[in-house]
Tab-separated table of N, CA, C and O in Angstrom:
chain	number	residue	atom	x	y	z
A	11	UNK	N	-8.248	-3.070	-11.220
A	11	UNK	CA	-7.688	-3.912	-12.413
A	11	UNK	C	-8.429	-3.658	-13.662
A	11	UNK	O	-9.649	-3.594	-13.526
A	12	UNK	N	-7.701	-3.237	-14.730
A	12	UNK	CA	-8.387	-3.030	-15.985
A	12	UNK	C	-8.924	-4.356	-16.694
A	12	UNK	O	-8.371	-5.369	-16.378
A	13	UNK	N	-9.781	-4.330	-17.504
A	13	UNK	CA	-10.226	-5.326	-18.330
A	13	UNK	C	-9.870	-5.088	-19.815
A	13	UNK	O	-10.038	-4.064	-20.383
A	14	UNK	N	-9.274	-6.180	-20.334
A	14	UNK	CA	-8.937	-6.205	-21.561
A	14	UNK	C	-9.313	-7.473	-22.469
A	14	UNK	O	-9.018	-8.557	-21.797
A	15	UNK	N	-10.021	-7.378	-23.417
A	15	UNK	CA	-10.347	-8.550	-24.139
A	15	UNK	C	-9.212	-9.329	-24.493
A	15	UNK	O	-8.144	-8.762	-24.940
A	16	UNK	N	-9.245	-10.608	-24.642
A	16	UNK	CA	-7.954	-11.332	-25.151
A	16	UNK	C	-7.185	-12.216	-24.221
A	16	UNK	O	-6.282	-12.841	-24.312
A	17	UNK	N	-7.544	-11.867	-22.930
A	17	UNK	CA	-6.802	-12.590	-21.803
A	17	UNK	C	-7.361	-13.879	-21.581
A	17	UNK	O	-8.593	-13.958	-21.624
A	18	UNK	N	-6.500	-14.708	-21.451
A	18	UNK	CA	-7.071	-16.202	-21.210
A	18	UNK	C	-6.018	-17.086	-20.553
A	18	UNK	O	-4.849	-16.657	-20.268
A	19	UNK	N	-6.581	-18.152	-19.841
A	19	UNK	CA	-5.608	-19.070	-19.238
A	19	UNK	C	-4.831	-18.573	-18.159
A	19	UNK	O	-5.242	-17.790	-17.318
A	20	UNK	N	-3.360	-18.817	-18.193
A	20	UNK	CA	-2.522	-18.291	-17.208
A	20	UNK	C	-2.448	-16.889	-17.198
A	20	UNK	O	-2.261	-16.320	-15.973
A	21	UNK	N	-2.724	-16.049	-18.170
A	21	UNK	CA	-2.695	-14.426	-18.034
A	21	UNK	C	-3.966	-14.067	-16.919
A	21	UNK	O	-3.644	-13.236	-16.218
A	22	UNK	N	-4.874	-14.858	-17.086
A	22	UNK	CA	-6.051	-14.481	-16.244
A	22	UNK	C	-5.569	-14.793	-14.698
A	22	UNK	O	-5.971	-14.105	-13.861
A	23	UNK	N	-5.021	-15.952	-14.445
A	23	UNK	CA	-4.497	-16.340	-13.240
A	23	UNK	C	-3.578	-15.446	-12.625
A	23	UNK	O	-3.737	-14.975	-11.453
A	24	UNK	N	-2.558	-14.885	-13.414
A	24	UNK	CA	-1.687	-13.819	-13.075
A	24	UNK	C	-2.422	-12.626	-12.529
A	24	UNK	O	-2.190	-12.024	-11.534
A	25	UNK	N	-3.422	-12.084	-13.316
A	25	UNK	CA	-4.100	-10.864	-12.906
A	25	UNK	C	-4.869	-11.157	-11.478
A	25	UNK	O	-4.872	-10.176	-10.812
A	26	UNK	N	-5.610	-12.288	-11.582
A	26	UNK	CA	-6.290	-12.465	-10.296
A	26	UNK	C	-5.430	-12.530	-9.103
A	26	UNK	O	-5.903	-11.874	-8.060
A	27	UNK	N	-4.233	-13.154	-9.265
A	27	UNK	CA	-3.288	-13.188	-8.067
A	27	UNK	C	-2.817	-11.776	-7.657
A	27	UNK	O	-2.790	-11.413	-6.503
A	28	UNK	N	-2.632	-10.959	-8.600
A	28	UNK	CA	-2.382	-9.487	-8.409
A	28	UNK	C	-3.464	-8.864	-7.581
A	28	UNK	O	-3.332	-7.922	-6.637
A	29	UNK	N	-4.683	-9.019	-8.061
A	29	UNK	CA	-5.717	-8.206	-7.606
A	29	UNK	C	-5.988	-8.866	-6.080
A	29	UNK	O	-6.304	-8.091	-5.116
A	30	UNK	N	-5.922	-10.114	-5.884
A	30	UNK	CA	-5.976	-10.599	-4.530
A	30	UNK	C	-5.148	-10.179	-3.492
A	30	UNK	O	-5.226	-9.853	-2.348
A	31	UNK	N	-3.888	-9.979	-4.019
A	31	UNK	CA	-2.733	-9.434	-3.219
A	31	UNK	C	-3.156	-8.219	-2.649
A	31	UNK	O	-2.683	-7.801	-1.547
A	32	UNK	N	-3.760	-7.252	-3.340
A	32	UNK	CA	-3.938	-5.881	-2.927
A	32	UNK	C	-5.429	-5.715	-2.519
A	32	UNK	O	-5.847	-4.650	-2.203
A	33	UNK	N	-6.235	-6.772	-2.322
A	33	UNK	CA	-7.526	-6.849	-1.890
A	33	UNK	C	-7.698	-6.450	-0.447
A	33	UNK	O	-6.854	-6.910	0.342
A	34	UNK	N	-8.602	-5.640	-0.051
A	34	UNK	CA	-8.874	-5.163	1.243
A	34	UNK	C	-10.175	-5.231	1.729
A	34	UNK	O	-11.203	-5.255	0.833
A	35	UNK	N	-10.480	-5.339	2.970
A	35	UNK	CA	-12.026	-5.461	3.444
A	35	UNK	C	-12.665	-4.152	3.184
A	35	UNK	O	-13.819	-4.107	2.715
A	36	UNK	N	-12.106	-2.975	3.336
A	36	UNK	CA	-12.602	-1.694	3.157
A	36	UNK	C	-12.270	-1.174	1.758
A	36	UNK	O	-11.158	-0.601	1.611
A	37	UNK	N	-13.187	-1.023	0.914
A	37	UNK	CA	-12.714	-0.523	-0.400
A	37	UNK	C	-12.777	0.981	-0.615
A	37	UNK	O	-12.404	1.567	-1.598
A	38	UNK	N	-13.292	1.632	0.603
A	38	UNK	CA	-13.448	3.142	0.448
A	38	UNK	C	-12.055	3.738	0.849
A	38	UNK	O	-11.225	2.989	1.592
A	39	UNK	N	-11.762	4.841	0.697
A	39	UNK	CA	-10.521	5.523	1.203
A	39	UNK	C	-11.054	6.731	2.128
A	39	UNK	O	-11.690	7.453	1.960
A	40	UNK	N	-10.154	6.497	3.243
A	40	UNK	CA	-10.398	7.400	4.333
A	40	UNK	C	-9.278	8.531	4.273
A	40	UNK	O	-8.172	8.162	4.260
A	41	UNK	N	-9.701	9.845	4.236
A	41	UNK	CA	-8.655	10.876	4.154
A	41	UNK	C	-8.237	11.106	5.672
A	41	UNK	O	-8.946	11.422	6.603
A	42	UNK	N	-7.014	11.013	5.954
A	42	UNK	CA	-6.347	11.183	7.278
A	42	UNK	C	-5.895	12.781	7.284
A	42	UNK	O	-5.316	13.158	6.430
A	43	UNK	N	-6.249	13.532	8.460
A	43	UNK	CA	-5.803	14.640	8.756
A	43	UNK	C	-4.291	14.740	8.950
A	43	UNK	O	-3.648	13.837	9.696
A	44	UNK	N	-3.552	15.703	8.168
A	44	UNK	CA	-2.177	15.799	8.315
A	44	UNK	C	-1.795	17.216	7.727
A	44	UNK	O	-2.630	17.864	7.076
A	45	UNK	N	-0.675	17.747	8.260
A	45	UNK	CA	-0.249	18.880	7.796
A	45	UNK	C	1.260	18.933	7.785
A	45	UNK	O	1.991	17.871	8.299
A	46	UNK	N	1.858	19.882	7.038
A	46	UNK	CA	3.493	19.993	7.162
A	46	UNK	C	4.003	19.824	8.451
A	46	UNK	O	5.087	19.102	8.837
A	47	UNK	N	3.221	20.407	9.470
A	47	UNK	CA	3.888	20.487	10.906
A	47	UNK	C	3.264	19.247	11.597
A	47	UNK	O	3.962	19.015	12.790
A	48	UNK	N	2.473	18.470	11.090
A	48	UNK	CA	1.872	17.218	11.724
A	48	UNK	C	1.593	16.265	10.768
A	48	UNK	O	0.468	15.868	10.437
A	49	UNK	N	2.544	15.645	10.255
A	49	UNK	CA	2.422	14.511	9.312
A	49	UNK	C	2.070	13.286	9.794
A	49	UNK	O	2.376	13.077	11.173
A	50	UNK	N	1.504	12.369	9.135
A	50	UNK	CA	1.226	11.117	9.518
A	50	UNK	C	2.285	10.340	9.472
A	50	UNK	O	3.211	10.179	8.589
A	51	UNK	N	2.725	9.557	10.588
A	51	UNK	CA	3.918	8.614	10.696
A	51	UNK	C	3.308	7.268	10.196
A	51	UNK	O	2.502	6.638	10.817
A	52	UNK	N	3.900	6.879	8.964
A	52	UNK	CA	3.513	5.625	8.443
A	52	UNK	C	3.833	4.474	9.097
A	52	UNK	O	3.076	3.386	9.149
A	53	UNK	N	4.776	4.617	10.127
A	53	UNK	CA	5.190	3.381	11.051
A	53	UNK	C	3.994	3.076	12.058
A	53	UNK	O	3.917	1.984	12.472
A	54	UNK	N	3.084	3.977	12.305
A	54	UNK	CA	1.911	3.962	13.224
A	54	UNK	C	0.684	3.512	12.527
A	54	UNK	O	-0.217	3.140	13.224
A	55	UNK	N	0.668	3.537	11.261
A	55	UNK	CA	-0.444	3.223	10.455
A	55	UNK	C	-0.643	1.680	10.293
A	55	UNK	O	0.016	1.149	9.369
A	56	UNK	N	-1.172	1.060	11.042
A	56	UNK	CA	-1.408	-0.455	11.028
A	56	UNK	C	-2.683	-1.065	11.026
A	56	UNK	O	-2.906	-2.257	10.794
A	57	UNK	N	-3.746	-0.122	11.113
A	57	UNK	CA	-5.051	-0.518	11.088
A	57	UNK	C	-5.413	-0.834	9.530
A	57	UNK	O	-5.263	0.001	8.691
A	58	UNK	N	-5.916	-2.116	9.434
A	58	UNK	CA	-6.353	-2.447	7.946
A	58	UNK	C	-7.386	-1.535	7.352
A	58	UNK	O	-8.234	-1.075	7.973
A	59	UNK	N	-7.049	-0.981	6.136
A	59	UNK	CA	-7.959	-0.242	5.301
A	59	UNK	C	-7.227	0.599	4.282
A	59	UNK	O	-6.012	0.405	4.130
A	60	UNK	N	-7.845	1.518	3.744
A	60	UNK	CA	-7.274	2.494	2.594
A	60	UNK	C	-7.383	3.859	3.049
A	60	UNK	O	-8.381	4.333	3.528
A	61	UNK	N	-6.130	4.504	2.874
A	61	UNK	CA	-6.114	5.771	3.375
A	61	UNK	C	-5.474	6.927	2.325
A	61	UNK	O	-4.639	6.357	1.623
A	62	UNK	N	-6.002	8.073	2.393
A	62	UNK	CA	-5.465	9.145	1.450
A	62	UNK	C	-4.760	10.053	2.542
A	62	UNK	O	-5.308	10.464	3.350
A	63	UNK	N	-3.430	10.335	2.097
A	63	UNK	CA	-2.646	11.238	3.089
A	63	UNK	C	-1.816	12.299	2.227
A	63	UNK	O	-1.373	12.035	1.325
A	64	UNK	N	-1.830	13.573	2.972
A	64	UNK	CA	-1.241	14.610	2.349
A	64	UNK	C	0.117	14.796	2.726
A	64	UNK	O	0.881	15.328	1.991
A	65	UNK	N	0.367	14.617	3.929
A	65	UNK	CA	1.801	14.750	4.582
A	65	UNK	C	2.123	13.547	5.371
A	65	UNK	O	1.283	13.146	6.093
A	66	UNK	N	3.429	13.190	5.333
A	66	UNK	CA	3.765	11.888	5.902
A	66	UNK	C	5.257	11.833	6.346
A	66	UNK	O	5.847	12.596	5.710
A	67	UNK	N	5.675	10.971	7.142
A	67	UNK	CA	7.046	10.620	7.289
A	67	UNK	C	7.133	9.162	7.309
A	67	UNK	O	6.232	8.463	7.456
A	68	UNK	N	8.385	8.633	7.197
A	68	UNK	CA	8.775	7.239	7.274
A	68	UNK	C	8.148	6.519	5.952
A	68	UNK	O	7.819	5.298	5.855
A	69	UNK	N	8.195	7.201	4.831
A	69	UNK	CA	7.712	6.668	3.527
A	69	UNK	C	8.870	6.329	2.764
A	69	UNK	O	9.926	6.465	3.069
A	70	UNK	N	8.588	5.828	1.314
A	70	UNK	CA	9.699	5.582	0.564
A	70	UNK	C	10.586	6.890	0.268
A	70	UNK	O	10.012	7.899	0.106
A	71	UNK	N	11.939	6.604	0.079
A	71	UNK	CA	12.724	7.766	-0.110
A	71	UNK	C	12.642	8.372	-1.402
A	71	UNK	O	12.944	9.455	-1.766
A	72	UNK	N	12.013	7.546	-2.377
A	72	UNK	CA	11.781	8.134	-3.646
A	72	UNK	C	10.649	9.157	-3.785
A	72	UNK	O	10.507	9.862	-4.694
A	73	UNK	N	9.840	9.198	-2.652
A	73	UNK	CA	8.777	10.234	-2.757
A	73	UNK	C	9.027	11.488	-1.622
A	73	UNK	O	9.756	11.268	-0.915
A	74	UNK	N	8.337	12.465	-2.120
A	74	UNK	CA	8.455	13.647	-1.327
A	74	UNK	C	7.688	13.395	-0.141
A	74	UNK	O	6.833	12.549	-0.208
A	75	UNK	N	7.696	14.123	0.835
A	75	UNK	CA	6.881	14.078	2.078
A	75	UNK	C	5.709	14.783	2.034
A	75	UNK	O	4.958	15.042	3.011
A	76	UNK	N	5.166	15.065	0.915
A	76	UNK	CA	3.761	15.758	0.754
A	76	UNK	C	3.273	15.185	-0.490
A	76	UNK	O	3.827	14.766	-1.485
A	77	UNK	N	2.034	14.997	-0.485
A	77	UNK	CA	1.325	14.178	-1.432
A	77	UNK	C	0.226	14.978	-2.241
A	77	UNK	O	0.699	15.934	-2.710
A	78	UNK	N	-0.860	14.397	-2.477
A	78	UNK	CA	-1.464	13.171	-1.703
A	78	UNK	C	-0.933	11.969	-2.233
A	78	UNK	O	-0.441	11.706	-3.435
A	79	UNK	N	-0.908	10.935	-1.345
A	79	UNK	CA	-0.625	9.547	-1.683
A	79	UNK	C	-1.765	8.738	-1.243
A	79	UNK	O	-2.520	9.065	-0.360
A	80	UNK	N	-1.847	7.440	-1.652
A	80	UNK	CA	-2.891	6.428	-1.183
A	80	UNK	C	-2.186	5.295	-0.567
A	80	UNK	O	-1.155	4.771	-1.158
A	81	UNK	N	-2.341	5.049	0.711
A	81	UNK	CA	-1.700	3.883	1.347
A	81	UNK	C	-2.716	2.758	1.669
A	81	UNK	O	-3.935	3.076	2.313
A	82	UNK	N	-2.608	1.533	1.382
A	82	UNK	CA	-3.242	0.385	1.637
A	82	UNK	C	-2.711	-0.326	2.666
A	82	UNK	O	-1.587	-0.826	2.526
A	83	UNK	N	-3.246	-0.712	3.675
A	83	UNK	CA	-2.952	-1.553	4.935
A	83	UNK	C	-3.471	-2.827	4.950
A	83	UNK	O	-4.884	-2.839	5.001
A	84	UNK	N	-2.968	-3.969	4.616
A	84	UNK	CA	-3.538	-5.227	4.818
A	84	UNK	C	-3.026	-6.158	5.832
A	84	UNK	O	-1.699	-5.820	6.126
A	85	UNK	N	-3.602	-7.185	6.299
A	85	UNK	CA	-2.939	-8.092	7.349
A	85	UNK	C	-3.202	-9.530	6.620
A	85	UNK	O	-4.268	-9.905	6.186
A	86	UNK	N	-2.165	-10.384	6.882
A	86	UNK	CA	-2.288	-11.611	6.451
A	86	UNK	C	-2.431	-12.454	7.696
A	86	UNK	O	-1.562	-12.624	8.539
A	87	UNK	N	-3.592	-13.093	7.753
A	87	UNK	CA	-3.931	-14.004	8.951
A	87	UNK	C	-3.100	-15.287	8.959
A	87	UNK	O	-2.919	-15.846	9.999
A	88	UNK	N	-2.525	-15.690	7.769
A	88	UNK	CA	-1.823	-16.874	7.839
A	88	UNK	C	-0.196	-16.718	8.486
A	88	UNK	O	0.090	-17.605	9.188
A	89	UNK	N	0.313	-15.592	8.196
A	89	UNK	CA	1.662	-15.266	8.794
A	89	UNK	C	1.657	-14.369	9.682
A	89	UNK	O	2.760	-13.954	10.328
A	90	UNK	N	0.569	-13.493	10.176
A	90	UNK	CA	0.485	-12.575	11.073
A	90	UNK	C	1.103	-11.284	10.752
A	90	UNK	O	1.257	-10.266	11.622
A	91	UNK	N	1.498	-11.028	9.452
A	91	UNK	CA	2.263	-9.981	9.088
A	91	UNK	C	1.240	-8.797	8.634
A	91	UNK	O	0.211	-9.148	8.112
A	92	UNK	N	1.666	-7.562	8.864
A	92	UNK	CA	0.877	-6.425	8.118
A	92	UNK	C	1.638	-5.852	7.070
A	92	UNK	O	2.906	-5.684	7.164
A	93	UNK	N	1.021	-5.450	6.085
A	93	UNK	CA	1.658	-4.907	4.738
A	93	UNK	C	1.167	-3.564	4.465
A	93	UNK	O	-0.058	-3.274	4.694
A	94	UNK	N	2.057	-2.514	4.117
A	94	UNK	CA	1.783	-1.305	3.642
A	94	UNK	C	1.928	-1.299	2.158
A	94	UNK	O	3.015	-1.496	1.723
A	95	UNK	N	1.045	-0.724	1.230
A	95	UNK	CA	1.204	-0.538	-0.105
A	95	UNK	C	0.898	0.933	-0.442
A	95	UNK	O	-0.148	1.484	0.034
A	96	UNK	N	1.782	1.649	-1.112
A	96	UNK	CA	1.604	3.001	-1.556
A	96	UNK	C	1.389	3.193	-3.011
A	96	UNK	O	2.105	2.463	-3.630
A	97	UNK	N	0.375	3.774	-3.392
A	97	UNK	CA	0.131	3.958	-4.699
A	97	UNK	C	0.396	5.577	-5.124
A	97	UNK	O	-0.204	6.297	-4.429
A	98	UNK	N	1.243	5.843	-5.934
A	98	UNK	CA	1.710	7.209	-6.116
A	98	UNK	C	2.108	7.264	-7.731
A	98	UNK	O	3.173	6.614	-8.063
A	99	UNK	N	1.406	8.120	-8.484
A	99	UNK	CA	1.904	8.476	-9.766
A	99	UNK	C	2.171	7.288	-10.528
A	99	UNK	O	3.216	7.199	-11.361
A	100	UNK	N	1.423	6.078	-10.583
A	100	UNK	CA	1.636	4.941	-11.443
A	100	UNK	C	2.641	4.028	-10.824
A	100	UNK	O	2.876	3.060	-11.381
A	101	UNK	N	3.161	4.286	-9.736
A	101	UNK	CA	4.262	3.383	-9.096
A	101	UNK	C	3.530	2.875	-7.755
A	101	UNK	O	2.614	3.250	-7.165
A	102	UNK	N	3.881	1.527	-7.458
A	102	UNK	CA	3.437	0.880	-6.169
A	102	UNK	C	4.739	0.658	-5.337
A	102	UNK	O	5.809	0.049	-6.010
A	103	UNK	N	4.784	0.905	-4.121
A	103	UNK	CA	5.775	0.580	-3.025
A	103	UNK	C	5.132	-0.223	-1.998
A	103	UNK	O	4.072	0.100	-1.641
A	104	UNK	N	5.811	-1.074	-1.564
A	104	UNK	CA	5.394	-2.201	-0.658
A	104	UNK	C	6.502	-2.343	0.509
A	104	UNK	O	7.613	-2.488	0.203
A	105	UNK	N	5.940	-2.551	1.858
A	105	UNK	CA	6.790	-2.926	2.905
A	105	UNK	C	5.900	-3.770	3.844
A	105	UNK	O	4.660	-3.799	3.912
A	106	UNK	N	6.701	-4.616	4.686
A	106	UNK	CA	5.821	-5.364	5.702
A	106	UNK	C	6.421	-5.256	7.009
A	106	UNK	O	7.338	-4.713	7.220
A	107	UNK	N	5.730	-5.773	7.922
A	107	UNK	CA	6.092	-5.793	9.349
A	107	UNK	C	7.104	-6.876	9.426
A	107	UNK	O	7.223	-7.849	8.961
A	108	UNK	N	8.145	-6.599	10.447
A	108	UNK	CA	9.010	-7.582	10.884
A	108	UNK	C	8.882	-7.545	12.309
A	108	UNK	O	9.330	-6.618	13.001
A	109	UNK	N	8.395	-8.690	12.687
A	109	UNK	CA	8.158	-8.808	14.212
A	109	UNK	C	6.942	-7.848	14.598
A	109	UNK	O	5.678	-7.978	14.180
A	110	UNK	N	7.254	-6.656	15.235
A	110	UNK	CA	6.254	-5.841	15.673
A	110	UNK	C	6.439	-4.324	15.000
A	110	UNK	O	5.599	-3.597	15.280
A	111	UNK	N	7.466	-4.175	14.128
A	111	UNK	CA	7.586	-2.857	13.454
A	111	UNK	C	7.786	-3.057	12.038
A	111	UNK	O	8.310	-4.070	11.603
A	112	UNK	N	7.507	-2.050	11.268
A	112	UNK	CA	7.759	-1.955	9.836
A	112	UNK	C	9.128	-1.930	9.556
A	112	UNK	O	9.877	-1.076	10.129
A	113	UNK	N	9.690	-2.467	8.529
A	113	UNK	CA	10.982	-2.523	7.870
A	113	UNK	C	11.093	-1.060	7.362
A	113	UNK	O	10.177	-0.463	6.976
A	114	UNK	N	12.280	-0.596	7.172
A	114	UNK	CA	12.557	0.667	6.591
A	114	UNK	C	12.709	0.569	5.019
A	114	UNK	O	12.875	1.506	4.399
A	115	UNK	N	12.745	-0.645	4.570
A	115	UNK	CA	12.937	-1.015	3.213
A	115	UNK	C	11.605	-1.010	2.340
A	115	UNK	O	10.775	-1.867	2.732
A	116	UNK	N	11.366	-0.194	1.524
A	116	UNK	CA	10.303	-0.181	0.633
A	116	UNK	C	10.762	-0.756	-0.726
A	116	UNK	O	11.772	-0.483	-1.178
A	117	UNK	N	9.885	-1.686	-1.105
A	117	UNK	CA	10.190	-2.268	-2.407
A	117	UNK	C	9.322	-1.759	-3.509
A	117	UNK	O	8.047	-1.713	-3.187
A	118	UNK	N	9.896	-1.331	-4.528
A	118	UNK	CA	9.035	-0.753	-5.678
A	118	UNK	C	8.728	-2.031	-6.588
A	118	UNK	O	9.337	-2.837	-7.001
A	119	UNK	N	7.229	-2.148	-6.725
A	119	UNK	CA	6.773	-3.157	-7.518
A	119	UNK	C	6.584	-2.981	-8.843
A	119	UNK	O	6.555	-1.775	-9.340
């Protein structure tokens, strides 16, 4: 999150809520081994953390299947859901688990 002088009151609250939404326990990025012939299946990426991936499948249709991309996996202990957030070229894509598997619908934030 960037810092800009002049934010106050409700603007600060909105920025903090966005930061908390994407907060994770592990602030480092783990590079996952992947190749064109052996991509990472994003449907199986459920362990909370931050990942850098070069080749993948089951990602947003707006993205090519080669990267790199950064994927943040978070878990909400209140509702038991797992969330995946992808950061790529200034865009953010989000999806969540439905029961035990990820939905195929990615929402562009």
